[in-house]
Amino acid sequence: MTRRSLVVATLSGALLLGVAACGGGSTSTSPSGGSTGEAAAPAAADAFNAGIGKVFNPSDKKGGVIKFAISDDFDSVDPADTYYGFAWDFLRVYGRSLVTYKPAPGQEGNQVVPDLAESLGQASDDNKTWTYKLRTGVKFEDGTPVKSADVKYAVLRSLDKKTFPNGPTYFNDWLDLPKDFVSVYKTPDVKTDSAIETPDDQTIVFHLKKGYAGFDNFAALPGTIPVPQAKDTGVKYREHVVATGPYMFKSAEAGKGYSLVRNPNWDQATDQIRKALPDGYEIEAKANADDLDNRLISGDVQVDLAGTGVQPAALSRVLGDPALKARSDNPTAARTWYWSIIGDVKPLDNLDCRKAIQFAADKVALQTAYNGPFAGGDIATSLMPPSIAGHQDFNLYPAGADNHGDVAKAKEALTACGQPNGFAINAAYRADRPKEKQAGEALQQALARVGIKLTLKGYPAGDYFALYAGKPSFNKENNIGLAANGWGADWNDGFGFLSQIVDSRTIREAGNYNMSVKDPAVDALIDKAMTTADATARNGVWAEVDKKVMEDSYVLPAVWAKALTVRGKGLTNVFVNDAYGLYDYLALGVQ
């Protein structure tokens, strides 16, 4: 969400229902938790975790520009080509999907609410057909009315994973597409009504190959943000995404930064969930991660866009200063930081060689690299975190009594795989993320104890999945056997967490988040879960999926994630939205 990397929400095989709050008089509650009056309340007193489960510093005051920064970049600002959780959170300021997750603190943020559509989807044909009616009066930034055909085109273009390697494959996997359809660019004349119909300008109908009661979570994906076909420039569309939200791009320079200003053709009357408080946003890309923390603390920057928390260098400073700690929040996310163990690279095609890595890993050192138990998270023994429905506690690879690794077991596994003296392998990580570098160094030291020589290779986060670790051919050519990874649930059940990272059928030429799990038995269990009607039984099958992945030893879990985030100076309406595990960027204002 990972997309998120982080890229998160709650579903147990049925719809997540929610109603968008509407602004009324000056005393009514707004979607972001403040009042709808124009008067600004005095700034709230800082307090630790004041942005968790409630709104910190509520205000309806408009104006000002919010300054964001990020240590690398978006994977893309094109809704068809993004899977970072922070990108999904932020893109709601310039794009409107059919439905979205409610801008509200805590669990309330997991509710799916109407956005571009008038209501949640209407299901028929045993949940194989889903119908949405678009709101009237919604326009693109140039004043052109948004039509259902624009949503259909947006979804269809997002299916082209060669043009847009990032992003989920849910629509690819579930829509009843004609066999001769390749993409909107290569087969533009192929009729696709078997998958998506637009009987009129306000109606869009999706047809699935098999029923799915949680389709509203698909409708919340960025791929449903409308795109005018006449303005589509393929891979260059990221240079100017045509806005439907309250803000539009003034400039967009990948690797440098982005500037957004108010969209004059956004109409508040058509939008029940956005208050559009700031006058704009400035986003700086490629900021040094440690410097970004210092600037956030000083007030030069107000939001760390990635939202993964302060780096190790700033951790003791924030926790050791009562005033700084009072400006911080420590949310638990439906996310796991882990390392993919890539079996396509020898000798990791041997299960026992993969097991040697599991046993040799120093789990305490990994936890420390990710900021320790308080700010980083609990030591993970499986892929699926405890907050996901279906999680079960198990530990197939105990790391010794002190969690610093079981060297003897690791050496036994190396002997069993025919590598008693160890082997050499490379490990990829995101070069702009100090925590991943430190985790890689911790692995390097731990594996060296049993003769495994690990060479670390850093790559930019913005292209990490599209060009580097998420590209199978790159890993083979560069002997990448381990790759730093992290995943937050697309929505909060086993399907929303696991399917995109363990189903081998999602693997493509590039842009993969499943870098390592290629097991037909795992795929079969996923299919079993999807056809299990009883929620308790279905959750049990997702636990089986998790356990089978760990038995295969294609994933080395590090921590079930937490993050220590700092609230920027002057921000209003600050809260963590559980759907994203981040501050809700849609609700923020600035004094």
JSON list of N, CA and C in Angstrom, two decimals, residues 198-253:
[
{"chain": "A", "resi": 198, "resn": "THR", "atom": "N", "xyz": [-20.97, 1.28, -19.76]},
{"chain": "A", "resi": 198, "resn": "THR", "atom": "CA", "xyz": [-21.38, 2.64, -19.41]},
{"chain": "A", "resi": 198, "resn": "THR", "atom": "C", "xyz": [-22.67, 2.96, -20.16]},
{"chain": "A", "resi": 199, "resn": "PRO", "atom": "N", "xyz": [-23.81, 2.50, -19.65]},
{"chain": "A", "resi": 199, "resn": "PRO", "atom": "CA", "xyz": [-25.07, 2.68, -20.37]},
{"chain": "A", "resi": 199, "resn": "PRO", "atom": "C", "xyz": [-25.49, 4.13, -20.54]},
{"chain": "A", "resi": 200, "resn": "ASP", "atom": "N", "xyz": [-25.00, 5.02, -19.67]},
{"chain": "A", "resi": 200, "resn": "ASP", "atom": "CA", "xyz": [-25.23, 6.45, -19.84]},
{"chain": "A", "resi": 200, "resn": "ASP", "atom": "C", "xyz": [-24.07, 7.18, -19.18]},
{"chain": "A", "resi": 201, "resn": "ASP", "atom": "N", "xyz": [-24.09, 8.50, -19.25]},
{"chain": "A", "resi": 201, "resn": "ASP", "atom": "CA", "xyz": [-22.94, 9.29, -18.79]},
{"chain": "A", "resi": 201, "resn": "ASP", "atom": "C", "xyz": [-22.75, 9.25, -17.28]},
{"chain": "A", "resi": 202, "resn": "GLN", "atom": "N", "xyz": [-23.75, 8.79, -16.54]},
{"chain": "A", "resi": 202, "resn": "GLN", "atom": "CA", "xyz": [-23.65, 8.80, -15.07]},
{"chain": "A", "resi": 202, "resn": "GLN", "atom": "C", "xyz": [-23.58, 7.39, -14.48]},
{"chain": "A", "resi": 203, "resn": "THR", "atom": "N", "xyz": [-23.62, 6.35, -15.31]},
{"chain": "A", "resi": 203, "resn": "THR", "atom": "CA", "xyz": [-23.69, 4.98, -14.80]},
{"chain": "A", "resi": 203, "resn": "THR", "atom": "C", "xyz": [-22.51, 4.16, -15.31]},
{"chain": "A", "resi": 204, "resn": "ILE", "atom": "N", "xyz": [-21.91, 3.42, -14.40]},
{"chain": "A", "resi": 204, "resn": "ILE", "atom": "CA", "xyz": [-20.85, 2.49, -14.78]},
{"chain": "A", "resi": 204, "resn": "ILE", "atom": "C", "xyz": [-21.13, 1.15, -14.11]},
{"chain": "A", "resi": 205, "resn": "VAL", "atom": "N", "xyz": [-20.99, 0.07, -14.89]},
{"chain": "A", "resi": 205, "resn": "VAL", "atom": "CA", "xyz": [-21.32, -1.27, -14.43]},
{"chain": "A", "resi": 205, "resn": "VAL", "atom": "C", "xyz": [-20.10, -2.17, -14.63]},
{"chain": "A", "resi": 206, "resn": "PHE", "atom": "N", "xyz": [-19.66, -2.81, -13.56]},
{"chain": "A", "resi": 206, "resn": "PHE", "atom": "CA", "xyz": [-18.52, -3.73, -13.62]},
{"chain": "A", "resi": 206, "resn": "PHE", "atom": "C", "xyz": [-19.02, -5.17, -13.61]},
{"chain": "A", "resi": 207, "resn": "HIS", "atom": "N", "xyz": [-18.43, -6.00, -14.47]},
{"chain": "A", "resi": 207, "resn": "HIS", "atom": "CA", "xyz": [-18.77, -7.42, -14.55]},
{"chain": "A", "resi": 207, "resn": "HIS", "atom": "C", "xyz": [-17.53, -8.24, -14.17]},
{"chain": "A", "resi": 208, "resn": "LEU", "atom": "N", "xyz": [-17.68, -9.10, -13.18]},
{"chain": "A", "resi": 208, "resn": "LEU", "atom": "CA", "xyz": [-16.57, -9.91, -12.69]},
{"chain": "A", "resi": 208, "resn": "LEU", "atom": "C", "xyz": [-16.69, -11.34, -13.19]},
{"chain": "A", "resi": 209, "resn": "LYS", "atom": "N", "xyz": [-15.55, -12.03, -13.25]},
{"chain": "A", "resi": 209, "resn": "LYS", "atom": "CA", "xyz": [-15.56, -13.43, -13.64]},
{"chain": "A", "resi": 209, "resn": "LYS", "atom": "C", "xyz": [-16.17, -14.30, -12.55]},
{"chain": "A", "resi": 210, "resn": "LYS", "atom": "N", "xyz": [-16.06, -13.86, -11.31]},
{"chain": "A", "resi": 210, "resn": "LYS", "atom": "CA", "xyz": [-16.64, -14.57, -10.18]},
{"chain": "A", "resi": 210, "resn": "LYS", "atom": "C", "xyz": [-17.06, -13.54, -9.14]},
{"chain": "A", "resi": 211, "resn": "GLY", "atom": "N", "xyz": [-18.02, -13.90, -8.31]},
{"chain": "A", "resi": 211, "resn": "GLY", "atom": "CA", "xyz": [-18.56, -12.94, -7.37]},
{"chain": "A", "resi": 211, "resn": "GLY", "atom": "C", "xyz": [-17.58, -12.56, -6.26]},
{"chain": "A", "resi": 212, "resn": "TYR", "atom": "N", "xyz": [-17.65, -11.29, -5.85]},
{"chain": "A", "resi": 212, "resn": "TYR", "atom": "CA", "xyz": [-16.85, -10.82, -4.72]},
{"chain": "A", "resi": 212, "resn": "TYR", "atom": "C", "xyz": [-17.64, -9.75, -3.98]},
{"chain": "A", "resi": 213, "resn": "ALA", "atom": "N", "xyz": [-17.99, -10.07, -2.72]},
{"chain": "A", "resi": 213, "resn": "ALA", "atom": "CA", "xyz": [-18.85, -9.18, -1.94]},
{"chain": "A", "resi": 213, "resn": "ALA", "atom": "C", "xyz": [-18.14, -7.90, -1.50]},
{"chain": "A", "resi": 214, "resn": "GLY", "atom": "N", "xyz": [-16.83, -7.87, -1.57]},
{"chain": "A", "resi": 214, "resn": "GLY", "atom": "CA", "xyz": [-16.08, -6.70, -1.13]},
{"chain": "A", "resi": 214, "resn": "GLY", "atom": "C", "xyz": [-15.63, -5.80, -2.26]},
{"chain": "A", "resi": 215, "resn": "PHE", "atom": "N", "xyz": [-16.36, -5.79, -3.37]},
{"chain": "A", "resi": 215, "resn": "PHE", "atom": "CA", "xyz": [-15.90, -5.04, -4.54]},
{"chain": "A", "resi": 215, "resn": "PHE", "atom": "C", "xyz": [-15.75, -3.55, -4.28]},
{"chain": "A", "resi": 216, "resn": "ASP", "atom": "N", "xyz": [-16.45, -3.01, -3.30]},
{"chain": "A", "resi": 216, "resn": "ASP", "atom": "CA", "xyz": [-16.28, -1.58, -3.01]},
{"chain": "A", "resi": 216, "resn": "ASP", "atom": "C", "xyz": [-14.82, -1.24, -2.70]},
{"chain": "A", "resi": 217, "resn": "ASN", "atom": "N", "xyz": [-14.08, -2.20, -2.18]},
{"chain": "A", "resi": 217, "resn": "ASN", "atom": "CA", "xyz": [-12.66, -1.96, -1.95]},
{"chain": "A", "resi": 217, "resn": "ASN", "atom": "C", "xyz": [-11.90, -1.84, -3.27]},
{"chain": "A", "resi": 218, "resn": "PHE", "atom": "N", "xyz": [-12.34, -2.53, -4.30]},
{"chain": "A", "resi": 218, "resn": "PHE", "atom": "CA", "xyz": [-11.77, -2.33, -5.64]},
{"chain": "A", "resi": 218, "resn": "PHE", "atom": "C", "xyz": [-12.14, -0.94, -6.16]},
{"chain": "A", "resi": 219, "resn": "ALA", "atom": "N", "xyz": [-13.38, -0.55, -5.94]},
{"chain": "A", "resi": 219, "resn": "ALA", "atom": "CA", "xyz": [-13.86, 0.74, -6.43]},
{"chain": "A", "resi": 219, "resn": "ALA", "atom": "C", "xyz": [-13.15, 1.91, -5.74]},
{"chain": "A", "resi": 220, "resn": "ALA", "atom": "N", "xyz": [-12.51, 1.63, -4.59]},
{"chain": "A", "resi": 220, "resn": "ALA", "atom": "CA", "xyz": [-11.75, 2.66, -3.89]},
{"chain": "A", "resi": 220, "resn": "ALA", "atom": "C", "xyz": [-10.33, 2.78, -4.41]},
{"chain": "A", "resi": 221, "resn": "LEU", "atom": "N", "xyz": [-9.91, 1.89, -5.29]},
{"chain": "A", "resi": 221, "resn": "LEU", "atom": "CA", "xyz": [-8.55, 1.92, -5.81]},
{"chain": "A", "resi": 221, "resn": "LEU", "atom": "C", "xyz": [-8.31, 3.17, -6.66]},
{"chain": "A", "resi": 222, "resn": "PRO", "atom": "N", "xyz": [-7.08, 3.67, -6.69]},
{"chain": "A", "resi": 222, "resn": "PRO", "atom": "CA", "xyz": [-6.80, 4.85, -7.51]},
{"chain": "A", "resi": 222, "resn": "PRO", "atom": "C", "xyz": [-7.16, 4.68, -8.98]},
{"chain": "A", "resi": 223, "resn": "GLY", "atom": "N", "xyz": [-7.19, 3.43, -9.45]},
{"chain": "A", "resi": 223, "resn": "GLY", "atom": "CA", "xyz": [-7.51, 3.18, -10.86]},
{"chain": "A", "resi": 223, "resn": "GLY", "atom": "C", "xyz": [-8.87, 3.65, -11.28]},
{"chain": "A", "resi": 224, "resn": "THR", "atom": "N", "xyz": [-9.79, 3.92, -10.33]},
{"chain": "A", "resi": 224, "resn": "THR", "atom": "CA", "xyz": [-11.12, 4.41, -10.71]},
{"chain": "A", "resi": 224, "resn": "THR", "atom": "C", "xyz": [-11.18, 5.94, -10.77]},
{"chain": "A", "resi": 225, "resn": "ILE", "atom": "N", "xyz": [-10.08, 6.61, -10.51]},
{"chain": "A", "resi": 225, "resn": "ILE", "atom": "CA", "xyz": [-10.04, 8.07, -10.67]},
{"chain": "A", "resi": 225, "resn": "ILE", "atom": "C", "xyz": [-10.12, 8.38, -12.17]},
{"chain": "A", "resi": 226, "resn": "PRO", "atom": "N", "xyz": [-11.10, 9.17, -12.60]},
{"chain": "A", "resi": 226, "resn": "PRO", "atom": "CA", "xyz": [-11.34, 9.34, -14.04]},
{"chain": "A", "resi": 226, "resn": "PRO", "atom": "C", "xyz": [-10.17, 9.99, -14.78]},
{"chain": "A", "resi": 227, "resn": "VAL", "atom": "N", "xyz": [-9.97, 9.55, -16.02]},
{"chain": "A", "resi": 227, "resn": "VAL", "atom": "CA", "xyz": [-8.95, 10.09, -16.90]},
{"chain": "A", "resi": 227, "resn": "VAL", "atom": "C", "xyz": [-9.61, 10.42, -18.24]},
{"chain": "A", "resi": 228, "resn": "PRO", "atom": "N", "xyz": [-9.51, 11.68, -18.71]},
{"chain": "A", "resi": 228, "resn": "PRO", "atom": "CA", "xyz": [-10.08, 12.00, -20.03]},
{"chain": "A", "resi": 228, "resn": "PRO", "atom": "C", "xyz": [-9.19, 11.43, -21.13]},
{"chain": "A", "resi": 229, "resn": "GLN", "atom": "N", "xyz": [-9.73, 10.58, -21.97]},
{"chain": "A", "resi": 229, "resn": "GLN", "atom": "CA", "xyz": [-8.93, 9.90, -22.98]},
{"chain": "A", "resi": 229, "resn": "GLN", "atom": "C", "xyz": [-8.19, 10.89, -23.86]},
{"chain": "A", "resi": 230, "resn": "ALA", "atom": "N", "xyz": [-8.79, 12.00, -24.18]},
{"chain": "A", "resi": 230, "resn": "ALA", "atom": "CA", "xyz": [-8.16, 12.99, -25.05]},
{"chain": "A", "resi": 230, "resn": "ALA", "atom": "C", "xyz": [-6.92, 13.61, -24.43]},
{"chain": "A", "resi": 231, "resn": "LYS", "atom": "N", "xyz": [-6.82, 13.56, -23.11]},
{"chain": "A", "resi": 231, "resn": "LYS", "atom": "CA", "xyz": [-5.67, 14.16, -22.41]},
{"chain": "A", "resi": 231, "resn": "LYS", "atom": "C", "xyz": [-4.65, 13.11, -21.97]},
{"chain": "A", "resi": 232, "resn": "ASP", "atom": "N", "xyz": [-4.92, 11.85, -22.27]},
{"chain": "A", "resi": 232, "resn": "ASP", "atom": "CA", "xyz": [-4.01, 10.79, -21.83]},
{"chain": "A", "resi": 232, "resn": "ASP", "atom": "C", "xyz": [-2.75, 10.80, -22.69]},
{"chain": "A", "resi": 233, "resn": "THR", "atom": "N", "xyz": [-1.61, 10.87, -22.04]},
{"chain": "A", "resi": 233, "resn": "THR", "atom": "CA", "xyz": [-0.33, 10.85, -22.74]},
{"chain": "A", "resi": 233, "resn": "THR", "atom": "C", "xyz": [0.51, 9.64, -22.33]},
{"chain": "A", "resi": 234, "resn": "GLY", "atom": "N", "xyz": [-0.15, 8.58, -21.88]},
{"chain": "A", "resi": 234, "resn": "GLY", "atom": "CA", "xyz": [0.56, 7.35, -21.52]},
{"chain": "A", "resi": 234, "resn": "GLY", "atom": "C", "xyz": [1.49, 7.57, -20.34]},
{"chain": "A", "resi": 235, "resn": "VAL", "atom": "N", "xyz": [2.74, 7.17, -20.49]},
{"chain": "A", "resi": 235, "resn": "VAL", "atom": "CA", "xyz": [3.69, 7.29, -19.39]},
{"chain": "A", "resi": 235, "resn": "VAL", "atom": "C", "xyz": [3.95, 8.75, -19.02]},
{"chain": "A", "resi": 236, "resn": "LYS", "atom": "N", "xyz": [3.68, 9.68, -19.93]},
{"chain": "A", "resi": 236, "resn": "LYS", "atom": "CA", "xyz": [3.90, 11.10, -19.63]},
{"chain": "A", "resi": 236, "resn": "LYS", "atom": "C", "xyz": [2.73, 11.75, -18.91]},
{"chain": "A", "resi": 237, "resn": "TYR", "atom": "N", "xyz": [1.64, 11.01, -18.73]},
{"chain": "A", "resi": 237, "resn": "TYR", "atom": "CA", "xyz": [0.48, 11.58, -18.05]},
{"chain": "A", "resi": 237, "resn": "TYR", "atom": "C", "xyz": [0.85, 12.01, -16.63]},
{"chain": "A", "resi": 238, "resn": "ARG", "atom": "N", "xyz": [1.85, 11.36, -16.04]},
{"chain": "A", "resi": 238, "resn": "ARG", "atom": "CA", "xyz": [2.30, 11.72, -14.69]},
{"chain": "A", "resi": 238, "resn": "ARG", "atom": "C", "xyz": [2.82, 13.16, -14.64]},
{"chain": "A", "resi": 239, "resn": "GLU", "atom": "N", "xyz": [3.17, 13.71, -15.80]},
{"chain": "A", "resi": 239, "resn": "GLU", "atom": "CA", "xyz": [3.68, 15.09, -15.83]},
{"chain": "A", "resi": 239, "resn": "GLU", "atom": "C", "xyz": [2.56, 16.11, -15.68]},
{"chain": "A", "resi": 240, "resn": "HIS", "atom": "N", "xyz": [1.34, 15.69, -15.96]},
{"chain": "A", "resi": 240, "resn": "HIS", "atom": "CA", "xyz": [0.18, 16.54, -15.68]},
{"chain": "A", "resi": 240, "resn": "HIS", "atom": "C", "xyz": [-1.08, 15.69, -15.59]},
{"chain": "A", "resi": 241, "resn": "VAL", "atom": "N", "xyz": [-1.33, 15.18, -14.40]},
{"chain": "A", "resi": 241, "resn": "VAL", "atom": "CA", "xyz": [-2.57, 14.46, -14.14]},
{"chain": "A", "resi": 241, "resn": "VAL", "atom": "C", "xyz": [-3.71, 15.48, -14.13]},
{"chain": "A", "resi": 242, "resn": "VAL", "atom": "N", "xyz": [-4.78, 15.18, -14.85]},
{"chain": "A", "resi": 242, "resn": "VAL", "atom": "CA", "xyz": [-5.91, 16.10, -14.91]},
{"chain": "A", "resi": 242, "resn": "VAL", "atom": "C", "xyz": [-6.79, 15.90, -13.67]},
{"chain": "A", "resi": 243, "resn": "ALA", "atom": "N", "xyz": [-6.90, 16.93, -12.87]},
{"chain": "A", "resi": 243, "resn": "ALA", "atom": "CA", "xyz": [-7.49, 16.81, -11.54]},
{"chain": "A", "resi": 243, "resn": "ALA", "atom": "C", "xyz": [-9.01, 16.77, -11.56]},
{"chain": "A", "resi": 244, "resn": "THR", "atom": "N", "xyz": [-9.55, 16.04, -10.59]},
{"chain": "A", "resi": 244, "resn": "THR", "atom": "CA", "xyz": [-10.98, 16.08, -10.29]},
{"chain": "A", "resi": 244, "resn": "THR", "atom": "C", "xyz": [-11.22, 16.50, -8.84]},
{"chain": "A", "resi": 245, "resn": "GLY", "atom": "N", "xyz": [-10.17, 16.49, -8.04]},
{"chain": "A", "resi": 245, "resn": "GLY", "atom": "CA", "xyz": [-10.27, 16.89, -6.64]},
{"chain": "A", "resi": 245, "resn": "GLY", "atom": "C", "xyz": [-10.12, 18.40, -6.49]},
{"chain": "A", "resi": 246, "resn": "PRO", "atom": "N", "xyz": [-10.06, 18.88, -5.26]},
{"chain": "A", "resi": 246, "resn": "PRO", "atom": "CA", "xyz": [-10.00, 20.33, -5.01]},
{"chain": "A", "resi": 246, "resn": "PRO", "atom": "C", "xyz": [-8.67, 20.98, -5.36]},
{"chain": "A", "resi": 247, "resn": "TYR", "atom": "N", "xyz": [-7.66, 20.18, -5.69]},
{"chain": "A", "resi": 247, "resn": "TYR", "atom": "CA", "xyz": [-6.35, 20.73, -6.05]},
{"chain": "A", "resi": 247, "resn": "TYR", "atom": "C", "xyz": [-5.88, 20.15, -7.37]},
{"chain": "A", "resi": 248, "resn": "MET", "atom": "N", "xyz": [-5.08, 20.93, -8.08]},
{"chain": "A", "resi": 248, "resn": "MET", "atom": "CA", "xyz": [-4.52, 20.49, -9.35]},
{"chain": "A", "resi": 248, "resn": "MET", "atom": "C", "xyz": [-3.03, 20.82, -9.36]},
{"chain": "A", "resi": 249, "resn": "PHE", "atom": "N", "xyz": [-2.30, 20.14, -10.24]},
{"chain": "A", "resi": 249, "resn": "PHE", "atom": "CA", "xyz": [-0.87, 20.34, -10.31]},
{"chain": "A", "resi": 249, "resn": "PHE", "atom": "C", "xyz": [-0.53, 21.65, -11.03]},
{"chain": "A", "resi": 250, "resn": "LYS", "atom": "N", "xyz": [0.25, 22.48, -10.37]},
{"chain": "A", "resi": 250, "resn": "LYS", "atom": "CA", "xyz": [0.86, 23.64, -11.02]},
{"chain": "A", "resi": 250, "resn": "LYS", "atom": "C", "xyz": [2.14, 23.20, -11.70]},
{"chain": "A", "resi": 251, "resn": "SER", "atom": "N", "xyz": [2.85, 22.26, -11.03]},
{"chain": "A", "resi": 251, "resn": "SER", "atom": "CA", "xyz": [4.05, 21.67, -11.62]},
{"chain": "A", "resi": 251, "resn": "SER", "atom": "C", "xyz": [4.23, 20.28, -11.05]},
{"chain": "A", "resi": 252, "resn": "ALA", "atom": "N", "xyz": [4.85, 19.41, -11.84]},
{"chain": "A", "resi": 252, "resn": "ALA", "atom": "CA", "xyz": [5.13, 18.03, -11.40]},
{"chain": "A", "resi": 252, "resn": "ALA", "atom": "C", "xyz": [6.42, 17.59, -12.08]},
{"chain": "A", "resi": 253, "resn": "GLU", "atom": "N", "xyz": [7.50, 17.56, -11.30]},
{"chain": "A", "resi": 253, "resn": "GLU", "atom": "CA", "xyz": [8.80, 17.16, -11.81]},
{"chain": "A", "resi": 253, "resn": "GLU", "atom": "C", "xyz": [9.32, 15.99, -10.99]}
]
